Structure formats: structure tokens, C-alpha cells
Short mmCIF file of N, CA, C and O in Angstrom, two decimals:
data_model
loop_
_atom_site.label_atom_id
_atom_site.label_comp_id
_atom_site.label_asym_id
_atom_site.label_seq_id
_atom_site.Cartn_x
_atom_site.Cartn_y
_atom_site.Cartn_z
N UNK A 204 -15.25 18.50 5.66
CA UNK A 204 -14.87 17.94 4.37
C UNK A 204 -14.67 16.42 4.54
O UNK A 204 -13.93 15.94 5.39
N UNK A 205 -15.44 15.67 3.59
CA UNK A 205 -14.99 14.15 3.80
C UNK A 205 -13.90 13.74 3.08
O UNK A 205 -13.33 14.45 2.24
N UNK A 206 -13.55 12.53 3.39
CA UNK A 206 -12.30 11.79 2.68
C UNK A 206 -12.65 11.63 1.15
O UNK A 206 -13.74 11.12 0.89
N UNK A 207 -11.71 12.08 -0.03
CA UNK A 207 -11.35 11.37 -1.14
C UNK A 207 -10.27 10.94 -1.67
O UNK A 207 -9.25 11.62 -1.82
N UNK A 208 -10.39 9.94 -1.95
CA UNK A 208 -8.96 9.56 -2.26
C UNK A 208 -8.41 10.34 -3.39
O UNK A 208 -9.12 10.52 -4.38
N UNK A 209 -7.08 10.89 -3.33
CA UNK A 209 -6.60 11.23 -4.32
C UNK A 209 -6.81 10.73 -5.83
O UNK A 209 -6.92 9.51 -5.96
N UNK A 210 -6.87 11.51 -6.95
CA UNK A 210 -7.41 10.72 -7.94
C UNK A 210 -6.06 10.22 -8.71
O UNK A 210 -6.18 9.24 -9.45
N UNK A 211 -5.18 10.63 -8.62
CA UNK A 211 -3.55 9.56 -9.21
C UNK A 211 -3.55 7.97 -8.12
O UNK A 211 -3.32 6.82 -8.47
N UNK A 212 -3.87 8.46 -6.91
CA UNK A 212 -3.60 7.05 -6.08
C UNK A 212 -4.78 6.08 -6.95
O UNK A 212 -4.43 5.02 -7.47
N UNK A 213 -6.85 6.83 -7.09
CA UNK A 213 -6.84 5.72 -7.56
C UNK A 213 -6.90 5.30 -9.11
O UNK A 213 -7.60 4.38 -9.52
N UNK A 214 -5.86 6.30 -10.14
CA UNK A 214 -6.11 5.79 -11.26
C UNK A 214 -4.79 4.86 -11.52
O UNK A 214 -4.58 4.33 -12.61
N UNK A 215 -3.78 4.69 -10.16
CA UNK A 215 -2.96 3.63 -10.18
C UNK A 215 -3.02 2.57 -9.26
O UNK A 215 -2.12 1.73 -9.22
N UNK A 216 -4.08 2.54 -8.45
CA UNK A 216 -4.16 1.34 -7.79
C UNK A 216 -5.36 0.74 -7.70
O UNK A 216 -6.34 1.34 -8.14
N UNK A 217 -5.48 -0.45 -7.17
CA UNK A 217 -7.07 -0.83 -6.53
C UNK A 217 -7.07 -1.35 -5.18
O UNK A 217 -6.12 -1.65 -4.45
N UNK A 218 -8.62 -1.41 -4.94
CA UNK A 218 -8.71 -1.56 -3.39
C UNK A 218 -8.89 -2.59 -2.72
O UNK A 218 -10.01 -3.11 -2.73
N UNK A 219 -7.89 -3.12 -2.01
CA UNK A 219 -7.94 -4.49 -1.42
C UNK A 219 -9.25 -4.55 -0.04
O UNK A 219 -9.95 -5.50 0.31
N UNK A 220 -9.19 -3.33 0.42
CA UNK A 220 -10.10 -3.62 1.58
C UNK A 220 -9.83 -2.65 2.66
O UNK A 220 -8.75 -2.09 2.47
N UNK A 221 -10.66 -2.12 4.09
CA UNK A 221 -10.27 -1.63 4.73
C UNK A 221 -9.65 -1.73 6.11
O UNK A 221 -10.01 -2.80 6.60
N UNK A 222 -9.03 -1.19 6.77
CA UNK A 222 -9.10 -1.02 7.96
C UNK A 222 -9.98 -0.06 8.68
O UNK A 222 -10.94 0.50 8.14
N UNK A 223 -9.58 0.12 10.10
CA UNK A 223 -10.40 1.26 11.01
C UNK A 223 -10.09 2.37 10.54
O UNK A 223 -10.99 3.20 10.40
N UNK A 224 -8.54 2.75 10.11
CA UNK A 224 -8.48 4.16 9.76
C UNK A 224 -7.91 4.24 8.64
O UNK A 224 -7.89 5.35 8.11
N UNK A 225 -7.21 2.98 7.87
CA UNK A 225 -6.55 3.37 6.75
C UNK A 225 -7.96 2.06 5.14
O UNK A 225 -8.77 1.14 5.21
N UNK A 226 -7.33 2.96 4.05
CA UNK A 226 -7.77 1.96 3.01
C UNK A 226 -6.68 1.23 2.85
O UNK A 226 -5.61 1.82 2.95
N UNK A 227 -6.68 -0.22 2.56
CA UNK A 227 -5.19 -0.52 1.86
C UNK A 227 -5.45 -1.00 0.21
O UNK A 227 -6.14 -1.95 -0.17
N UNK A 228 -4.73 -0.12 -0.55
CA UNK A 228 -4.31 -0.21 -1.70
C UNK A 228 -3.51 -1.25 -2.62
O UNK A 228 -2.46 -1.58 -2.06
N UNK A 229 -3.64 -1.68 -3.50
CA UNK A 229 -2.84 -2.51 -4.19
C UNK A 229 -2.10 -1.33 -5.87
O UNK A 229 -2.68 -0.75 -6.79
N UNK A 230 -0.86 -1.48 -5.54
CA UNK A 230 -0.54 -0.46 -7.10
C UNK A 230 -0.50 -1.43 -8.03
O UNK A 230 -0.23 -2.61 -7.79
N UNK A 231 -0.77 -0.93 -9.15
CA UNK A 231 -1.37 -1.30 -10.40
C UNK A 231 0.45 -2.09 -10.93
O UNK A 231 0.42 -3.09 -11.64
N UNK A 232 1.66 -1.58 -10.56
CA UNK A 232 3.03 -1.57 -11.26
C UNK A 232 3.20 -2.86 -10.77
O UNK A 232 3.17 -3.26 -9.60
N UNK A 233 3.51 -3.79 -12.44
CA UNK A 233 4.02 -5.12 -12.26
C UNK A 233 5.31 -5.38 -11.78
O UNK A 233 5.63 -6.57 -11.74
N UNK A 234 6.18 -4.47 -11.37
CA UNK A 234 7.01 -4.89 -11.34
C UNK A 234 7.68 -5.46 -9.48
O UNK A 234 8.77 -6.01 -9.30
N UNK A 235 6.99 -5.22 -8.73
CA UNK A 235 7.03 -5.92 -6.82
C UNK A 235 5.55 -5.78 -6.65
O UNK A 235 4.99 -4.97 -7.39
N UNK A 236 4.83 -6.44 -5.78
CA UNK A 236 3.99 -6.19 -4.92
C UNK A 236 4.29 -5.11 -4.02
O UNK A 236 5.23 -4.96 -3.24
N UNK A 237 3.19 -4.32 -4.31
CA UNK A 237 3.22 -2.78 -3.37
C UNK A 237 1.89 -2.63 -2.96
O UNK A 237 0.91 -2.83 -3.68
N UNK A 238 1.89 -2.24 -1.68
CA UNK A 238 0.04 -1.95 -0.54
C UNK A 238 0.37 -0.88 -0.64
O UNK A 238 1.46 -0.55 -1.13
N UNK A 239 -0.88 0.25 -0.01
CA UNK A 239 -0.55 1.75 0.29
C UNK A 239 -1.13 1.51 1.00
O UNK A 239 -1.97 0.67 0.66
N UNK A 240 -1.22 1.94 2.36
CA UNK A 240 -2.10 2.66 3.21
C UNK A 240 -2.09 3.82 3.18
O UNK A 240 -1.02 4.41 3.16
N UNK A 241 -3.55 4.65 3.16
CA UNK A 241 -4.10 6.02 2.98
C UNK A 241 -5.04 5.90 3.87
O UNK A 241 -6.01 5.17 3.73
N UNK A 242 -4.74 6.88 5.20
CA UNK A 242 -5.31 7.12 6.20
C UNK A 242 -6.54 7.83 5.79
O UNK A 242 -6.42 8.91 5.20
N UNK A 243 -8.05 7.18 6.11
CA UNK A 243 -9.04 7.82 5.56
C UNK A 243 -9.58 9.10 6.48
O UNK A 243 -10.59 9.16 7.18
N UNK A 244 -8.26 10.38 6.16
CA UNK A 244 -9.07 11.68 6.90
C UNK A 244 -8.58 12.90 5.68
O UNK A 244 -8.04 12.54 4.64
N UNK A 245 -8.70 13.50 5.81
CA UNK A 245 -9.63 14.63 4.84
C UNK A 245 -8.32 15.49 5.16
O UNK A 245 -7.75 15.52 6.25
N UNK A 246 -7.78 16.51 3.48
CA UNK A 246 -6.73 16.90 3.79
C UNK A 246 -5.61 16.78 4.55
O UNK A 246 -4.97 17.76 4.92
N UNK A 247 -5.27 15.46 4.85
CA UNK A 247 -4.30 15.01 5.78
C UNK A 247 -2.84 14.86 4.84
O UNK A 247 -2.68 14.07 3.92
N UNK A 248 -2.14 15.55 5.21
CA UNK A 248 -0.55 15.22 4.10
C UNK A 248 0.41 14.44 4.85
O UNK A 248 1.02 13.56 4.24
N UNK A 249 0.67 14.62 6.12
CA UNK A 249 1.81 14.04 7.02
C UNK A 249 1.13 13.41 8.58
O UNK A 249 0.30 13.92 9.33
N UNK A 250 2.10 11.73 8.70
CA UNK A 250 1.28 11.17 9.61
C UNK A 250 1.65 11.59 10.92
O UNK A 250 0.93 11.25 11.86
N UNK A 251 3.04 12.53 11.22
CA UNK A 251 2.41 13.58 12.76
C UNK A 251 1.10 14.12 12.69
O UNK A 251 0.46 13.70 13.65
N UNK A 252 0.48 14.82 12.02
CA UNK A 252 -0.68 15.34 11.92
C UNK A 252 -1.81 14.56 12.37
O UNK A 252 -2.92 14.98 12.69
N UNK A 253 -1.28 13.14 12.36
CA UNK A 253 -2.48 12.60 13.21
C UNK A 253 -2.40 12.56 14.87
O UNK A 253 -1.35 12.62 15.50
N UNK A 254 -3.86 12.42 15.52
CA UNK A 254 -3.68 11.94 16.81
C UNK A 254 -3.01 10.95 17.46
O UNK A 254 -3.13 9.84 16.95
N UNK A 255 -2.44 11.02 18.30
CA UNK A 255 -1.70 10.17 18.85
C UNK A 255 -2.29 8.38 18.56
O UNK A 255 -1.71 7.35 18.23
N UNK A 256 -3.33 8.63 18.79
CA UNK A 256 -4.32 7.44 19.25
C UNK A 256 -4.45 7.01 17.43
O UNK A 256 -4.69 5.82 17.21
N UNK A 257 -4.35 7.61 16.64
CA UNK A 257 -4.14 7.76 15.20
C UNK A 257 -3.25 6.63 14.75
O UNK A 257 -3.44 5.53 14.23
N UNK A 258 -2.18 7.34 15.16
CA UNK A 258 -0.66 7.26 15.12
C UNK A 258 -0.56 5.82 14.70
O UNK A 258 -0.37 5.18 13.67
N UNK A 259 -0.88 5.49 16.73
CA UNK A 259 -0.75 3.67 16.95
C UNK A 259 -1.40 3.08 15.77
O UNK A 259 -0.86 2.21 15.09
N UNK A 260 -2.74 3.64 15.51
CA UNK A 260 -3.86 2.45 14.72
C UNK A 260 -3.16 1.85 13.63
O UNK A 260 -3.06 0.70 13.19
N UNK A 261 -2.47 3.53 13.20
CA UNK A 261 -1.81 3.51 11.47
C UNK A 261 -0.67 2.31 12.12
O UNK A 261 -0.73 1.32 11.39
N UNK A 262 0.34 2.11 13.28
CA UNK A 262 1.44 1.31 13.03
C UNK A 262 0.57 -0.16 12.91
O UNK A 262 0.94 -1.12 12.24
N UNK A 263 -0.52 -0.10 13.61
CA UNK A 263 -0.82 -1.44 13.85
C UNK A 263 -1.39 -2.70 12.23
O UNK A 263 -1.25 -3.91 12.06
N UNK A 264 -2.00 -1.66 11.44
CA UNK A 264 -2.28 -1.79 10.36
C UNK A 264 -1.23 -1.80 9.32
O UNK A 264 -1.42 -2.48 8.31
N UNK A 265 0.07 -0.99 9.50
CA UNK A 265 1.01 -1.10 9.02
C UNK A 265 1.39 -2.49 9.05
O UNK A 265 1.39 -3.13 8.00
N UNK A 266 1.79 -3.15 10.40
CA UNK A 266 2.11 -4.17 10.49
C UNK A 266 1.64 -5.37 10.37
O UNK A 266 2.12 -6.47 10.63
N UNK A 267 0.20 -4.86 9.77
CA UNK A 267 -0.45 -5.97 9.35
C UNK A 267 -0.48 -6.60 8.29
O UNK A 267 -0.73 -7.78 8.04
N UNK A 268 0.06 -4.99 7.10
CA UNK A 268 0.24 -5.08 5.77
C UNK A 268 1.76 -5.46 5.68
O UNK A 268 2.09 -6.01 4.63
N UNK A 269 2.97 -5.18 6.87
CA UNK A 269 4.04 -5.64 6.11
C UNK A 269 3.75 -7.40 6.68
O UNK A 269 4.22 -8.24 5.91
N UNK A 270 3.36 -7.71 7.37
CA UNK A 270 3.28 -9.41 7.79
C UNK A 270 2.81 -9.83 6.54
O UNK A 270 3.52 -10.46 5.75
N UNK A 271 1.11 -9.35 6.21
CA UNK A 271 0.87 -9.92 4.88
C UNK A 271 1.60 -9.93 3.99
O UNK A 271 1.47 -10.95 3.31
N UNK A 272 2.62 -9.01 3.49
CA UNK A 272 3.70 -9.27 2.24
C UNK A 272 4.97 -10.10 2.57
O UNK A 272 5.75 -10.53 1.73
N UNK A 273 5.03 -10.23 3.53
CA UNK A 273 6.17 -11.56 3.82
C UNK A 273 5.57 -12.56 3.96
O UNK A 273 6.24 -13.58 3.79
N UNK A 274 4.76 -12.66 4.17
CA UNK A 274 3.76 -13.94 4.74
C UNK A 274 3.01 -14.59 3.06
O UNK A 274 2.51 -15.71 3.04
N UNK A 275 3.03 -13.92 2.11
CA UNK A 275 2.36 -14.29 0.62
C UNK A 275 3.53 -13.97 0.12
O UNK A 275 3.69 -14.85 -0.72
N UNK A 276 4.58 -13.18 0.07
CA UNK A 276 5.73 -13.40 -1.00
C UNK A 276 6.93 -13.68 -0.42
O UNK A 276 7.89 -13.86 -1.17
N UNK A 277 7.05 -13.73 0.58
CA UNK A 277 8.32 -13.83 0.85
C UNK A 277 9.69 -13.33 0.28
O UNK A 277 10.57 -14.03 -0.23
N UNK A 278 9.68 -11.80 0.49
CA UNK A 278 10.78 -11.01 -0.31
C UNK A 278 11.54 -11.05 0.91
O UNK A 278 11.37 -11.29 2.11
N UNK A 279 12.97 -10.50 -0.36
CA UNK A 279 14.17 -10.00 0.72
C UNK A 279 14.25 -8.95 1.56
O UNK A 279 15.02 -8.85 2.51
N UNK A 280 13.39 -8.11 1.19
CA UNK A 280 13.42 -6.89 2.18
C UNK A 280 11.82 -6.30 1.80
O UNK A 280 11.16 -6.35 0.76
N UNK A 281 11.54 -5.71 3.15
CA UNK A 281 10.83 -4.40 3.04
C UNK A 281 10.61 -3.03 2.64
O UNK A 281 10.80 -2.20 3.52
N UNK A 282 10.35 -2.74 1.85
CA UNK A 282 10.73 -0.89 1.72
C UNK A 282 9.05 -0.22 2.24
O UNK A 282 7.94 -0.62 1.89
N UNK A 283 9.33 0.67 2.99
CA UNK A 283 8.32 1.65 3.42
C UNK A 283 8.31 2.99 3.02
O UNK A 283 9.47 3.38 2.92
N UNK A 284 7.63 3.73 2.80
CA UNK A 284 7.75 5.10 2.62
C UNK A 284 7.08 5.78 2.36
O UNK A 284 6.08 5.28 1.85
N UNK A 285 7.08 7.27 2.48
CA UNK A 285 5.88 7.94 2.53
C UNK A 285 6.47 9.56 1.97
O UNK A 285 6.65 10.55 2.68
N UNK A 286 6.69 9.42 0.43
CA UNK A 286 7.26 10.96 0.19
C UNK A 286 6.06 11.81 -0.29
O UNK A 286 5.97 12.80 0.43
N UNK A 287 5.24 11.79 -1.10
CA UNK A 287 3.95 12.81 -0.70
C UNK A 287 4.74 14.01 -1.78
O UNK A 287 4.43 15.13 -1.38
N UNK A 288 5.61 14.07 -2.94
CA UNK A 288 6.02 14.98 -3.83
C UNK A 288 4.65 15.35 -4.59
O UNK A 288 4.06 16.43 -4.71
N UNK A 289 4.32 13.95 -5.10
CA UNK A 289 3.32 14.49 -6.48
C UNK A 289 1.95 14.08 -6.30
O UNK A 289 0.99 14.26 -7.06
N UNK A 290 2.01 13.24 -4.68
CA UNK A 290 0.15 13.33 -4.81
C UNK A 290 0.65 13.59 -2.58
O UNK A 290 1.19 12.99 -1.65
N UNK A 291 -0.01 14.80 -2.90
CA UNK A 291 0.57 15.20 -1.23
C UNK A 291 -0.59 14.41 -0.56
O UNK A 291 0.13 13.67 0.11
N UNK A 292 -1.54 14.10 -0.32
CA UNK A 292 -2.45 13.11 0.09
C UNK A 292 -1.68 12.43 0.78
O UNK A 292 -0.71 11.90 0.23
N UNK A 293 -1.95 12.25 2.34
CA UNK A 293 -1.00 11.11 3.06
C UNK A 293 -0.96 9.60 2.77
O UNK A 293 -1.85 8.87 3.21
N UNK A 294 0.22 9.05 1.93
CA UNK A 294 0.00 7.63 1.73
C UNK A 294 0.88 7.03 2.21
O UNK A 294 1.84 7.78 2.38
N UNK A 295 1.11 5.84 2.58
CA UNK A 295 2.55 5.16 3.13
C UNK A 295 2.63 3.43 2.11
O UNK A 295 1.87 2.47 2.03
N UNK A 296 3.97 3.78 1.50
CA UNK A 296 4.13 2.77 0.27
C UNK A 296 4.81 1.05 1.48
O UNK A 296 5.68 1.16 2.34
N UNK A 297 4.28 0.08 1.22
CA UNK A 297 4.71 -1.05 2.07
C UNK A 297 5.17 -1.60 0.54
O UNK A 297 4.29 -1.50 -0.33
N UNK A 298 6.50 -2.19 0.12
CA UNK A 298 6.64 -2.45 -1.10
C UNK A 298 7.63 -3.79 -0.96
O UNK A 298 8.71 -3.65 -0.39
N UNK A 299 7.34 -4.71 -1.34
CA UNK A 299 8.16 -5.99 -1.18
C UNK A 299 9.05 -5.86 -2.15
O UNK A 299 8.81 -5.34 -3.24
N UNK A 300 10.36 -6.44 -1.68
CA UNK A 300 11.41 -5.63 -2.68
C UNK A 300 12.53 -7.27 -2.48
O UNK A 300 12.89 -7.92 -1.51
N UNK A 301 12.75 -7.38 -4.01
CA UNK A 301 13.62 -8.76 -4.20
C UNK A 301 14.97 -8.39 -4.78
O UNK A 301 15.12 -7.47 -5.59
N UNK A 302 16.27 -9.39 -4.17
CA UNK A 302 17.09 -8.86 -4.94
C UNK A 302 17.43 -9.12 -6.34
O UNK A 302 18.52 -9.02 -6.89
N UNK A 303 16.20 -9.51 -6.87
CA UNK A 303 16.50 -9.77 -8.49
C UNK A 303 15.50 -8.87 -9.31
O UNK A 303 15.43 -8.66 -10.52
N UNK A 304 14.86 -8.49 -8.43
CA UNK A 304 13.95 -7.04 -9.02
C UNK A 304 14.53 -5.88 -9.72
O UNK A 304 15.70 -5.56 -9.50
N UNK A 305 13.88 -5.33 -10.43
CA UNK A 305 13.98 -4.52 -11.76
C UNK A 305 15.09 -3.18 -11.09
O UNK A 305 15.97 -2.47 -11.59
N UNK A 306 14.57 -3.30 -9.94
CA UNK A 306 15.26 -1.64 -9.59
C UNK A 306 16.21 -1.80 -8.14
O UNK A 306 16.41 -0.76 -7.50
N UNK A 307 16.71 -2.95 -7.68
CA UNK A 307 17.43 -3.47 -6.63
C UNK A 307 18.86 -3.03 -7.18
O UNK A 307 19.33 -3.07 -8.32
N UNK A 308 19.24 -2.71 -6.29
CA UNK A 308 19.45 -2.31 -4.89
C UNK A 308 18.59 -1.12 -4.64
O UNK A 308 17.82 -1.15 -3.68
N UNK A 309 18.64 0.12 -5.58
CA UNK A 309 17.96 1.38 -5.52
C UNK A 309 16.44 1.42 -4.79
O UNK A 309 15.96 0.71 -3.90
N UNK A 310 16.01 2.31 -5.40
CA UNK A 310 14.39 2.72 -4.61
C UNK A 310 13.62 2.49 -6.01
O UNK A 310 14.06 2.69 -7.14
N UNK A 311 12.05 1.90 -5.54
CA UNK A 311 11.87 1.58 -6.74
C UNK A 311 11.21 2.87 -7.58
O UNK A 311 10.71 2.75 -8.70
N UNK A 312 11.28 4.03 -6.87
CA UNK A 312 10.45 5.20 -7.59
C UNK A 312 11.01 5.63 -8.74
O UNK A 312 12.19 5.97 -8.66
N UNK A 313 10.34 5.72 -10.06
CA UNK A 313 11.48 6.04 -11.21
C UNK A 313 12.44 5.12 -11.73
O UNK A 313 13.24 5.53 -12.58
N UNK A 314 12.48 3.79 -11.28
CA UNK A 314 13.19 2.51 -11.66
C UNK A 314 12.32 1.45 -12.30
O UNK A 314 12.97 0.43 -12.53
N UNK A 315 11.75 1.42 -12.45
CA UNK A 315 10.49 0.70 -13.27
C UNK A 315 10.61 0.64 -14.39
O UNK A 315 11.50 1.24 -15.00
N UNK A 316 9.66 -0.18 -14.98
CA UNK A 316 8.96 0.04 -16.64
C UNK A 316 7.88 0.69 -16.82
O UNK A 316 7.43 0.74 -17.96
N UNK A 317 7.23 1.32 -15.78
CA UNK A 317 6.24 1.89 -15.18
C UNK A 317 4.68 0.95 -16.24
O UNK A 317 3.69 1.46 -16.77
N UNK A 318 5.02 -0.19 -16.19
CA UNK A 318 3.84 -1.24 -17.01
C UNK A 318 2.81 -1.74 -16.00
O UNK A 318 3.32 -2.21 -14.98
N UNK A 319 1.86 -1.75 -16.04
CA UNK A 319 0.50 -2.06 -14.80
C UNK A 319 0.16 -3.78 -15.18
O UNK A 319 0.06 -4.20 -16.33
N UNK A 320 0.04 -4.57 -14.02
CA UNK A 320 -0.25 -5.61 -14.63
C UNK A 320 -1.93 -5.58 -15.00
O UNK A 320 -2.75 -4.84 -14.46
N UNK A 321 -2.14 -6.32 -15.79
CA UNK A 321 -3.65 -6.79 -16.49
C UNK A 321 -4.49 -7.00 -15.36
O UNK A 321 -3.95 -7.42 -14.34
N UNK A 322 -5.73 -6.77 -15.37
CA UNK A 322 -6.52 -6.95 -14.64
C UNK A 322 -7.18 -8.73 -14.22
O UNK A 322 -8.06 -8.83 -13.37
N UNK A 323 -6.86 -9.47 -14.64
CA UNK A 323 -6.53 -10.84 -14.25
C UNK A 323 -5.27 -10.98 -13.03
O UNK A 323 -5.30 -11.55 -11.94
N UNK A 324 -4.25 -10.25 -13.66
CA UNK A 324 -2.66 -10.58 -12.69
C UNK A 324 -3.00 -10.24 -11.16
O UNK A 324 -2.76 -10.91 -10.16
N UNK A 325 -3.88 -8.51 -11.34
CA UNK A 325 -4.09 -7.89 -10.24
C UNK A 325 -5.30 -8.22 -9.39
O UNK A 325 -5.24 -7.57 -8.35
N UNK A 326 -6.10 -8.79 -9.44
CA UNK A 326 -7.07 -9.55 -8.83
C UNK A 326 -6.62 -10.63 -8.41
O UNK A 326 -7.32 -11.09 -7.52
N UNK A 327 -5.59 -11.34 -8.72
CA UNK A 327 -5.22 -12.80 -7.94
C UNK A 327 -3.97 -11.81 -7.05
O UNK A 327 -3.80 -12.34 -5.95
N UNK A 328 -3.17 -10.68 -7.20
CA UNK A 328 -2.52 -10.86 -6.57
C UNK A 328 -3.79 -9.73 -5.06
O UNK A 328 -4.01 -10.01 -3.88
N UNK A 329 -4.04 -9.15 -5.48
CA UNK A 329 -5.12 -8.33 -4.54
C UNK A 329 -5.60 -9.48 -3.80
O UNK A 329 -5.52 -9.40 -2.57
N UNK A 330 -6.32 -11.00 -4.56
CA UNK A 330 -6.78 -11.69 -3.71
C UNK A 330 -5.68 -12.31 -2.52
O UNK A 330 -5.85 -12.40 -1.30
N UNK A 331 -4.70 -12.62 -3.20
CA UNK A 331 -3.73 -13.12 -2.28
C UNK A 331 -3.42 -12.53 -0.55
O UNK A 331 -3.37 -13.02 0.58
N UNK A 332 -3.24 -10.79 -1.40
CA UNK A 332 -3.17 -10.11 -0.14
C UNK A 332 -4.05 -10.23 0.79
O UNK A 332 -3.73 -10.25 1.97
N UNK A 333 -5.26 -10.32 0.39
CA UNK A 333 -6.20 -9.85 1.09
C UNK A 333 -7.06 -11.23 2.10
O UNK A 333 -7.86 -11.02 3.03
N UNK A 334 -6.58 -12.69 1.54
CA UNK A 334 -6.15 -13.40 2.15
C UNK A 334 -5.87 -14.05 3.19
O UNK A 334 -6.27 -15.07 3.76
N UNK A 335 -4.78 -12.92 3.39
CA UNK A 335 -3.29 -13.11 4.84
C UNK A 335 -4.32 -12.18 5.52
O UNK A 335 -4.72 -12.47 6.65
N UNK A 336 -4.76 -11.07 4.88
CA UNK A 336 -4.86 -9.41 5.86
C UNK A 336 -6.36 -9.96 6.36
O UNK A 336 -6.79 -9.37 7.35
N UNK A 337 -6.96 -10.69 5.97
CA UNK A 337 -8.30 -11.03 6.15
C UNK A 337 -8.48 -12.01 8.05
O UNK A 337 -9.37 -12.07 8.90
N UNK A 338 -7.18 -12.55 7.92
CA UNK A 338 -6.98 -13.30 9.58
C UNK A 338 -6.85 -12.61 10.01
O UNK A 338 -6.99 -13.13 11.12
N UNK A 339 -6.53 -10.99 10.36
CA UNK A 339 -6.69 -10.13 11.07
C UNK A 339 -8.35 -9.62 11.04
O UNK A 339 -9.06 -9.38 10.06
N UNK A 340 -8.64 -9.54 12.42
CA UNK A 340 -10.00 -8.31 13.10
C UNK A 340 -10.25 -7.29 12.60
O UNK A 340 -11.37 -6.82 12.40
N UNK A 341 -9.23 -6.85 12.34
CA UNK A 341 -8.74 -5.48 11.96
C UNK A 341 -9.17 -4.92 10.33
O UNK A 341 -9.23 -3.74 9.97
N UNK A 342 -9.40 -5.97 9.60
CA UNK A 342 -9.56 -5.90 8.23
C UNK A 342 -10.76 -6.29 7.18
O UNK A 342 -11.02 -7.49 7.04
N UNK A 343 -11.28 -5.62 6.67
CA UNK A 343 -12.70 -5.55 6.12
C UNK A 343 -12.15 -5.51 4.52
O UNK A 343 -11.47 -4.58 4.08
N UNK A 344 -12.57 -6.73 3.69
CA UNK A 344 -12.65 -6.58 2.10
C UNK A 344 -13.27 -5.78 2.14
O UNK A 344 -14.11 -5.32 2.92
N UNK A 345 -12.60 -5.41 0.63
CA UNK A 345 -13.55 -4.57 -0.45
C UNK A 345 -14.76 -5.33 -0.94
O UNK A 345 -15.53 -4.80 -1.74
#
């Protein structure tokens, strides 16, 4: 079975570009800059389930995507996460999180206005990301 992306991941995000094993995502919600990485393997829900050798790639790419969001926005914190309730598809949320943001201190799931920015907003900020993530080897535009 080959990889598809879940179809909620992509009727809320777009695609900044790839890595070796993950896509990275941009979500559509104006309200922080948020990446996903979605490990491109087939029925995969949880990232033990990958190979070891997996594992590393996913941290390394991880850390490529949280550098790029400090490195273009410079937020107060990081939020990561990976709950998998309503689209079990393995994704991991990298979400730049300010303390004057809509849903600070909390988590931003369900704290929103759940409003998508315009397709102008999200192309400069996709370009931005993609940018930073682009000085990495590691990273192939869309």
C-alpha cells in the first residue's frame, strides 16, 4: 500500500516541501505558525512503529522544522505534538506559540477561531518557512 496523506491533513494544510521521510506541512489556521511533519509510510499511526533508523531521520527533520520556526518567527515557546484522535495518520504538530496568542497559556487545539488564512497570507508565510528549511540538505520544495 502506498502513502496518502490523510484527506483532513490535506484539506487543512499545504505543502511546504519534503524531506527523506517526512512531508512538511503548513496548517491553513491563522492564528500561530504551525508545520506538520507526516512521515511518508503507509498506515503508520505512532512514531515507535517506526524503525529505529526511522526514528533518528524523523528527530533530525524535526529539528530542522523547530530551528526554522524560531529562526523566521521568533516565538516564545515551542509546542510539539502528536495526538492522532481524529485523523490517526501519524502527524507531529511543531507549532510556534506566543504569549499574546489567541489560546496562551493553554494548547492551541480547540482554542482558536478555527479561521484559515487567505491564500496570499499562506504562501508568503509557506514561503518564509521554506526559506530557513531550504539551507538544510535535507529539504526539497514543493
Amino acid at each position: 500500500m502506498s502513502f496518502e496523506l490523510h484527506p483532513r491533513l490535506a484539506q487543512d494544510t499545504t505543502v511546504i516541501g519534503h524531506f527523506p521521510l517526512c512531508v512538511a506541512l503548513l496548517h491553513r489556521d491563522n492564528a500561530v505558525p504551525w508545520v506538520i511533519l507526516v512521515p511518508k509510510r503507509a498506515q503508520l499511526k505512532e512514531l515507535h512503529h517506526l524503525p529505529m533508523q526511522e526514528q533518528q531521520q524523523f528527530l533530525l527533520e524535526s529539528q530542522a522544522v523547530s530551528q526554522a520556526l524560531e529562526a523566521t518567527f521568533r516565538p516564545d515557546k515551542l509546542n510539539l505534538g502528536a495526538l492522532g484522535n481524529m485523523v490517526p495518520q501519524l502527524h507531529i504538530h511543531h507549532i510556534a506559540r506566543f504569549s499574546d496568542d489567541i489560546a496562551w497559556p493553554g494548547p492551541i487545539w480547540g482554542n482558536t477561531e478555527g479561521q484559515f488564512r487567505d491564500d496570499q497570507q499562506q504562501e508568503e508565510i509557506q514561503r518564509r518557512i521554506a526559506n530557513v528549511l531550504s539551507l538544510s540538505s535535507l529539504f526539497q520544495r514543493q
